[in-house]
Coordinates of C-alpha atoms in Angstrom, one line a residue:
Chain J
X1 CA 60.8 86.6 65.5
X2 CA 60.8 88.3 69.2
X3 CA 61.9 86.3 72.1
X4 CA 61.7 86.8 75.6
X5 CA 64.5 88.7 77.3
X6 CA 64.9 88.0 81.1
X7 CA 67.6 90.5 82.6
X8 CA 69.2 87.9 84.9
X9 CA 71.2 90.4 87.0
X10 CA 68.3 93.1 87.4
X11 CA 65.6 91.2 88.4
X12 CA 68.2 89.6 91.0
X13 CA 69.1 93.3 92.3
X14 CA 65.3 94.5 92.1
X15 CA 64.4 91.0 94.5
X16 CA 67.4 92.0 96.6
X17 CA 66.0 95.7 97.6
X18 CA 62.4 94.4 98.1
X19 CA 63.7 91.5 100.4
X20 CA 66.4 94.5 102.0
X21 CA 63.0 96.7 102.2
X22 CA 60.8 93.5 104.0
X23 CA 64.0 92.8 106.7
X24 CA 64.1 96.7 107.7
X25 CA 60.2 96.8 107.7
X26 CA 60.2 94.3 109.8
X27 CA 62.8 95.1 112.3
X28 CA 61.3 98.6 112.3
X29 CA 58.6 97.3 113.7
X30 CA 60.2 95.7 116.5
X31 CA 62.4 98.6 117.6
X32 CA 65.9 96.9 116.1
X33 CA 68.7 98.9 115.3
X34 CA 70.2 97.2 112.4
X35 CA 73.7 98.0 111.1
X36 CA 75.9 96.5 107.9
X37 CA 79.5 96.6 108.9
X38 CA 82.2 96.6 106.1
X39 CA 85.7 96.9 105.3
X40 CA 88.9 95.7 103.7
X41 CA 90.3 92.2 105.4
X42 CA 92.4 93.5 108.3
X43 CA 91.0 96.9 108.8
X44 CA 89.6 96.1 112.1
X45 CA 86.2 95.1 112.2
X46 CA 86.1 92.5 115.0
X47 CA 88.5 94.5 116.8
X48 CA 86.1 98.0 117.0
X49 CA 83.6 95.9 117.8
X50 CA 85.1 94.6 120.7
X51 CA 86.2 98.0 121.7
X52 CA 81.9 99.2 121.2
X53 CA 80.2 96.1 122.6
X54 CA 81.5 97.1 126.3
X55 CA 80.4 101.1 125.6
X56 CA 76.9 100.0 124.5
X57 CA 75.8 97.2 126.5
X58 CA 75.1 98.4 129.4
X59 CA 72.3 100.4 127.6
X60 CA 71.0 98.1 125.1
X61 CA 70.5 94.6 124.2
X62 CA 73.2 93.9 121.2
X63 CA 73.8 90.7 118.7
X64 CA 76.7 90.3 116.5
X65 CA 76.2 88.2 113.4
X66 CA 79.6 87.6 111.9
X67 CA 79.7 86.5 108.0
X68 CA 83.2 84.7 107.0
X69 CA 83.7 82.6 103.8
X70 CA 84.7 79.9 106.3
X71 CA 86.5 80.4 109.8
X72 CA 84.8 81.0 112.6
X73 CA 87.3 82.6 114.4
X74 CA 85.6 86.2 114.1
X75 CA 82.4 84.5 116.1
X76 CA 84.5 82.4 118.8
X77 CA 86.2 86.2 119.7
X78 CA 82.9 88.1 120.0
X79 CA 81.6 85.2 122.2
X80 CA 83.9 85.9 124.1
X81 CA 82.5 89.0 125.3
X82 CA 79.5 87.1 126.5
X83 CA 77.6 89.2 123.4
X84 CA 75.0 87.0 122.0
X85 CA 76.7 85.8 118.0
X86 CA 76.5 83.1 115.3
X87 CA 78.8 82.8 112.8
X88 CA 77.2 82.7 108.8
X89 CA 79.6 81.2 106.5
X90 CA 79.1 82.1 102.7
X91 CA 80.1 79.3 101.1
X92 CA 82.9 81.0 98.7
X93 CA 80.7 84.2 98.2
X94 CA 82.3 87.6 98.5
X95 CA 78.9 89.4 100.1
X96 CA 75.7 88.8 102.3
X97 CA 72.5 89.7 99.6
X98 CA 69.6 90.4 101.4
X99 CA 68.0 87.0 101.2
X100 CA 70.7 85.5 102.8
X101 CA 70.6 88.0 105.2
X102 CA 66.9 87.9 105.8
X103 CA 67.0 84.1 106.5
X104 CA 70.2 84.3 108.7
X105 CA 68.3 86.8 111.0
X106 CA 65.6 84.4 110.9
X107 CA 68.1 82.0 112.3
X108 CA 69.7 84.0 115.0
X109 CA 66.7 85.2 116.2
X110 CA 66.1 89.3 116.5
X111 CA 63.3 89.0 119.6
X112 CA 64.5 91.7 122.2
X113 CA 67.5 92.9 120.6
X114 CA 68.0 96.4 120.2
X115 CA 70.8 96.6 117.9
X116 CA 72.4 94.1 116.1
X117 CA 75.9 94.3 113.6
X118 CA 76.1 92.2 111.0
X119 CA 80.0 92.0 109.8
X120 CA 80.3 91.7 106.1
X121 CA 82.7 89.9 104.4
X122 CA 86.2 91.7 104.3
X123 CA 86.0 92.9 101.0
X124 CA 85.6 96.5 99.3
X125 CA 83.6 96.2 95.9
X126 CA 80.7 93.8 96.2
X127 CA 79.4 94.0 99.5
X128 CA 78.4 98.0 98.6
X129 CA 76.4 96.5 95.8
X130 CA 74.1 94.5 98.2
X131 CA 71.7 96.2 100.3
X132 CA 70.9 94.0 103.3
X133 CA 68.1 95.5 105.2
X134 CA 70.4 97.9 107.5
X135 CA 69.2 101.0 108.9
X136 CA 73.0 102.1 108.9
X137 CA 76.4 101.3 106.8
X138 CA 78.8 101.5 108.8
X139 CA 82.4 101.5 107.2
X140 CA 85.7 100.8 108.4
X141 CA 89.0 101.7 106.6
X142 CA 92.4 101.5 107.9
X143 CA 95.0 103.6 108.3
X144 CA 97.9 101.7 106.7
X145 CA 95.1 101.0 103.9
X146 CA 95.9 104.5 102.3
X147 CA 93.8 107.9 102.0
X148 CA 93.5 107.6 98.1
X149 CA 91.0 104.3 98.7
X150 CA 87.7 106.2 97.8
X151 CA 89.5 107.1 94.6
X152 CA 89.4 103.0 94.2
X153 CA 86.7 101.9 95.6
X154 CA 84.2 105.0 95.2
X155 CA 80.7 102.5 95.3
X156 CA 81.8 101.7 98.9
X157 CA 82.6 105.2 99.8
X158 CA 79.3 106.4 98.5
X159 CA 76.7 103.8 99.6
X160 CA 77.9 104.4 103.4
X161 CA 76.7 106.5 106.0
X162 CA 79.4 106.0 108.4
X163 CA 83.1 105.7 108.3
X164 CA 85.9 104.8 110.9
X165 CA 89.3 105.5 110.2
X166 CA 90.7 103.0 112.1
X167 CA 94.5 102.0 113.5
X168 CA 95.0 106.3 113.8
X169 CA 97.6 105.6 116.4
X170 CA 100.0 104.6 113.0
X171 CA 99.4 107.7 111.0
X172 CA 103.1 108.5 111.9
X173 CA 104.5 105.6 110.4
X174 CA 101.5 105.5 106.7
X175 CA 101.9 108.5 104.7
X176 CA 98.1 108.9 105.5
X177 CA 96.7 112.6 105.5
X178 CA 93.1 112.6 107.7
X179 CA 92.6 115.7 105.2
X180 CA 93.4 114.3 101.7
X181 CA 90.6 111.9 102.9
X182 CA 87.7 113.7 104.0
X183 CA 87.5 115.2 101.0
X184 CA 88.2 112.2 98.6
X185 CA 85.4 111.4 101.4
X186 CA 83.0 114.5 101.2
X187 CA 83.4 114.1 97.1
X188 CA 81.4 111.5 96.9
X189 CA 79.4 111.4 99.8
X190 CA 79.1 115.1 101.3
X191 CA 77.0 113.5 104.1
X192 CA 79.4 111.0 105.3
X193 CA 80.2 111.1 108.9
X194 CA 83.9 110.4 110.0
X195 CA 84.9 109.0 113.2
X196 CA 89.0 108.5 113.4
X197 CA 89.1 105.8 116.3
X198 CA 92.1 103.5 117.4
X199 CA 91.0 99.6 118.3
X200 CA 94.5 99.2 119.7
X201 CA 94.5 102.1 122.2
X202 CA 90.5 102.7 122.6
X203 CA 90.7 106.9 121.2
X204 CA 87.6 108.2 119.8
X205 CA 85.0 105.3 120.2
X206 CA 83.2 107.2 123.9
X207 CA 82.4 109.6 120.3
X208 CA 80.9 106.5 118.1
X209 CA 79.3 105.3 121.3
X210 CA 77.1 108.3 121.7
X211 CA 76.2 108.5 118.3
X212 CA 75.2 104.6 118.1
X213 CA 73.5 105.1 121.7
X214 CA 71.3 108.6 120.5
X215 CA 70.6 106.2 117.1
X216 CA 69.1 103.5 119.1
X217 CA 67.2 105.9 121.3
X218 CA 65.6 107.2 118.1
X219 CA 65.1 104.2 117.0
X220 CA 62.9 103.2 120.4
X221 CA 60.5 106.9 119.8
X222 CA 60.0 105.0 116.6
X223 CA 61.3 107.3 114.7
Chain L
X1 CA 58.6 66.7 81.6
X2 CA 61.9 66.9 81.5
X3 CA 63.0 70.1 80.7
X4 CA 66.7 71.4 80.2
X5 CA 68.6 73.0 82.6
X6 CA 71.7 75.1 81.7
X7 CA 74.3 76.0 84.7
X8 CA 75.3 78.5 84.3
X9 CA 77.9 79.0 86.6
X10 CA 79.6 76.3 85.7
X11 CA 79.4 77.0 82.0
X12 CA 80.8 80.1 82.6
X13 CA 84.0 78.8 85.1
X14 CA 84.2 75.8 82.5
X15 CA 84.3 78.5 79.5
X16 CA 86.7 80.6 81.8
X17 CA 89.1 78.0 82.5
X18 CA 89.6 77.1 78.4
X19 CA 90.1 80.7 77.9
X20 CA 92.8 80.7 80.3
X21 CA 94.5 78.1 79.0
X22 CA 95.1 79.5 75.5
X23 CA 96.3 82.9 76.6
X24 CA 98.7 80.9 79.0
X25 CA 99.8 78.7 76.0
X26 CA 100.0 81.7 73.7
X27 CA 102.2 83.7 76.1
X28 CA 104.4 80.8 76.2
X29 CA 104.9 80.3 72.7
X30 CA 105.8 84.3 72.5
X31 CA 108.5 83.6 75.8
X32 CA 106.3 85.7 77.9
X33 CA 106.1 85.4 81.4
X34 CA 102.8 86.5 82.8
X35 CA 101.7 87.1 86.7
X36 CA 98.4 87.8 88.3
X37 CA 99.0 90.1 91.0
X38 CA 96.1 90.0 93.9
X39 CA 95.9 91.4 97.3
X40 CA 93.6 93.5 99.9
X41 CA 92.8 96.9 98.9
X42 CA 96.4 98.8 100.4
X43 CA 98.4 95.7 100.7
X44 CA 100.7 97.2 98.8
X45 CA 100.5 96.1 94.9
X46 CA 101.6 99.0 93.2
X47 CA 104.5 100.0 95.7
X48 CA 105.8 96.6 95.6
X49 CA 106.0 96.9 91.3
X50 CA 107.7 100.4 92.1
X51 CA 110.0 98.5 94.0
X52 CA 110.6 95.4 91.4
X53 CA 110.0 97.1 88.0
X54 CA 113.9 99.2 88.2
X55 CA 115.3 95.6 89.5
X56 CA 114.0 93.8 86.5
X57 CA 114.1 96.1 83.9
X58 CA 117.8 96.0 83.1
X59 CA 117.5 92.4 82.0
X60 CA 113.9 92.2 80.5
X61 CA 111.2 94.1 78.8
X62 CA 107.8 94.6 81.0
X63 CA 104.7 95.4 80.5
X64 CA 101.7 96.5 83.5
X65 CA 98.3 96.3 83.0
X66 CA 96.5 98.3 85.7
X67 CA 92.8 96.5 86.5
X68 CA 91.2 98.9 88.6
X69 CA 87.2 99.4 89.5
X70 CA 87.1 103.0 88.2
X71 CA 90.4 105.1 88.8
X72 CA 93.7 105.8 86.9
X73 CA 95.7 106.6 89.7
X74 CA 98.0 103.2 89.6
X75 CA 98.6 103.5 85.9
X76 CA 100.1 106.8 85.9
X77 CA 102.3 105.9 89.1
X78 CA 103.6 103.3 87.4
X79 CA 103.9 105.4 83.7
X80 CA 106.0 107.6 85.8
X81 CA 108.6 105.1 85.7
X82 CA 108.7 104.8 81.9
X83 CA 107.3 101.5 82.0
X84 CA 104.5 100.3 79.7
X85 CA 101.2 100.5 80.8
X86 CA 97.6 100.2 80.4
X87 CA 94.5 101.3 82.7
X88 CA 91.9 98.7 82.5
X89 CA 88.3 99.2 83.8
X90 CA 86.2 96.6 84.9
X91 CA 82.8 98.9 85.5
X92 CA 82.5 97.9 88.7
X93 CA 83.3 93.7 88.6
X94 CA 85.2 92.7 91.2
X95 CA 87.6 90.4 89.6
X96 CA 89.9 90.0 86.0
X97 CA 88.0 87.2 84.4
X98 CA 89.8 84.9 81.4
X99 CA 87.9 86.6 78.8
X100 CA 88.3 90.0 80.1
X101 CA 92.2 89.7 80.1
X102 CA 92.4 87.7 76.8
X103 CA 91.0 91.0 75.4
X104 CA 93.0 93.4 77.5
X105 CA 96.2 91.7 76.2
X106 CA 95.0 91.8 72.6
X107 CA 94.6 96.0 73.5
X108 CA 98.0 96.1 74.9
X109 CA 100.0 94.4 72.7
X110 CA 102.1 92.0 73.9
X111 CA 104.9 91.3 71.5
X112 CA 108.8 91.7 72.8
X113 CA 107.7 91.5 76.4
X114 CA 109.5 89.1 78.6
X115 CA 107.6 89.9 81.7
X116 CA 104.1 91.4 82.4
X117 CA 102.0 92.1 85.3
X118 CA 98.2 92.1 85.6
X119 CA 97.6 94.2 89.0
X120 CA 94.5 92.7 89.8
X121 CA 91.4 94.7 92.2
X122 CA 92.0 94.5 95.5
X123 CA 89.9 91.8 96.7
X124 CA 91.0 88.7 98.6
X125 CA 88.2 86.7 97.7
X126 CA 86.6 86.8 93.8
X127 CA 89.9 87.0 92.1
X128 CA 91.3 83.9 93.6
X129 CA 88.5 82.0 91.4
X130 CA 89.4 82.9 88.5
X131 CA 92.1 81.5 86.2
X132 CA 93.2 84.7 83.7
X133 CA 95.4 82.6 81.9
X134 CA 99.3 83.5 84.1
X135 CA 101.7 81.7 84.4
X136 CA 101.9 82.7 88.5
X137 CA 99.5 83.9 91.0
X138 CA 101.9 86.6 93.0
X139 CA 99.4 87.4 96.5
X140 CA 101.1 90.0 98.4
X141 CA 99.5 89.9 102.1
X142 CA 100.7 93.0 104.3
X143 CA 101.6 93.3 108.2
X144 CA 98.5 95.7 109.3
X145 CA 96.2 92.8 107.5
X146 CA 97.2 90.7 110.7
X147 CA 98.4 86.7 110.4
X148 CA 95.2 85.5 110.7
X149 CA 93.9 86.1 106.9
X150 CA 94.9 82.4 105.4
X151 CA 92.2 81.2 108.2
X152 CA 89.7 83.6 106.8
X153 CA 90.6 83.8 102.8
X154 CA 91.8 80.1 102.1
X155 CA 91.4 80.2 98.8
X156 CA 93.1 82.5 98.2
X157 CA 96.4 81.6 99.6
X158 CA 95.7 77.7 98.0
X159 CA 95.5 78.8 94.8
X160 CA 98.2 81.3 94.8
X161 CA 102.4 80.2 94.6
X162 CA 104.5 82.7 95.5
X163 CA 103.4 85.3 98.9
X164 CA 105.3 88.6 99.4
X165 CA 104.9 89.9 103.0
X166 CA 104.8 93.3 102.8
X167 CA 105.2 96.1 105.2
X168 CA 107.5 94.2 107.2
X169 CA 109.0 97.5 108.7
X170 CA 106.0 98.1 110.7
X171 CA 105.8 94.4 112.2
X172 CA 107.2 95.7 116.0
X173 CA 104.0 97.5 116.3
X174 CA 101.7 94.5 114.8
X175 CA 100.9 91.6 116.9
X176 CA 102.1 89.8 113.5
X177 CA 104.0 86.9 114.2
X178 CA 105.8 85.7 110.6
X179 CA 105.9 82.0 112.2
X180 CA 102.2 81.8 112.9
X181 CA 101.4 83.2 109.2
X182 CA 103.8 80.3 107.8
X183 CA 102.5 78.1 109.4
X184 CA 98.8 78.7 108.7
X185 CA 100.0 79.4 104.8
X186 CA 101.8 76.2 104.6
X187 CA 98.7 74.4 105.9
X188 CA 96.8 75.5 102.9
X189 CA 99.4 75.1 100.8
X190 CA 102.4 73.5 101.6
X191 CA 104.3 74.7 98.5
X192 CA 103.9 78.7 98.9
X193 CA 107.4 80.2 98.3
X194 CA 106.6 83.5 101.3
X195 CA 109.5 86.4 100.5
X196 CA 109.0 88.8 103.7
X197 CA 109.3 92.7 102.1
X198 CA 109.3 96.2 102.8
X199 CA 107.9 98.5 99.9
X200 CA 108.8 101.5 102.2
X201 CA 112.4 100.5 103.1
X202 CA 113.2 97.8 99.7
X203 CA 114.0 95.2 102.1
X204 CA 113.9 91.9 100.6
X205 CA 113.2 92.8 96.8
X206 CA 116.7 91.7 95.8
X207 CA 115.8 87.8 96.6
X208 CA 112.1 88.6 94.8
X209 CA 114.1 90.0 91.8
X210 CA 116.2 87.1 91.5
X211 CA 113.4 84.4 92.0
X212 CA 111.6 86.3 89.4
X213 CA 114.9 86.7 86.6
X214 CA 115.0 82.9 87.3
X215 CA 111.7 82.2 86.2
X216 CA 111.9 84.4 82.8
X217 CA 115.9 82.8 82.0
X218 CA 113.5 79.2 81.8
X219 CA 110.8 80.7 79.9
X220 CA 112.8 82.0 77.5
X221 CA 114.9 78.7 77.3
X222 CA 111.7 77.3 76.2
X223 CA 110.5 75.6 80.0

């Protein structure tokens, strides 16, 4: 006898992708550029935002959605800069998916915003699997994590568009080889843009801010 | 009309716990102490093993199971020490569960081993949710990740028994306060044992090795 087979996981992922596409189109129509920020625990996701926000806030209106399993420490930090912010709690879940993100954006209110960052859960595995509807997937790897990480978490490096290598000020004390990293990254993702930065010293952020400004400019022109 | 409701997730977790308990009892009967080693990407899980193995290999027979999403770099590193090792691939999955672990142990072969380490996937969220049947959950946090991590990944700090704080040699260049960390950790888990170590310099590992030796001794005596 034949029975119906229901592929739960595939169905869920297909649903996720169509929901993500809806989010992307909706934000494009309103001229908002949406960034999914991912990285390990402690890679410096919030610290990078603290450096970027002042460099961008003069030329565009920014919103930050901070996803966390439980706490609100990051949202409080961002709120201290005067940026519009919301804390999202995933209730133990290890990533944001498209449906959660769509509901979060609705609650947050995106009217009048040119740029929205979603700081995802600190995790190099699960967030890579879920398109949340962002225009850009921004990954942060920090020097102390090591230059071999593309070998061990390949999907994250494959799906991301831009990589910030943070904590470059600590490179002398860690055995970290930027050329080795770049070669591992480009073997997986030849188009990946790589910016070395230090959220501690501020080094490298002018280049990142210029990149974002030109992407937001393109969005305003409807490209 | 009433329909049957099948709680997939709860069922899976209940199954996981009973499978984990079977593994634990089986290894106890054969006098093997089983450790589930967890931490972020780049926290230093493999480097910690490289320091611990020579301190323990004189007094007990050790096996290492290296779980990874895709690569085999860690297993090759461990194999270089002459320790019995197997590489496990989770096929993209972000954690090891009890069933995967039980099948891995069977394939690995545990006869004659006093101590087995499972190096879990680098992730502070998902591995905390799955009992794999270990006697001890050993967590590694590295100094560059920051002393606020218990606030953001509370479950991992709650379920672990022992915390190694690695890369203490870099404490001067990071804004890391061991007292603040200890207070956050003990608020979640008052019984957590904390060992500061540096896999780079070797500092602190004698104390960790002594702790393991006494735990293995207890196991041999059937406690």
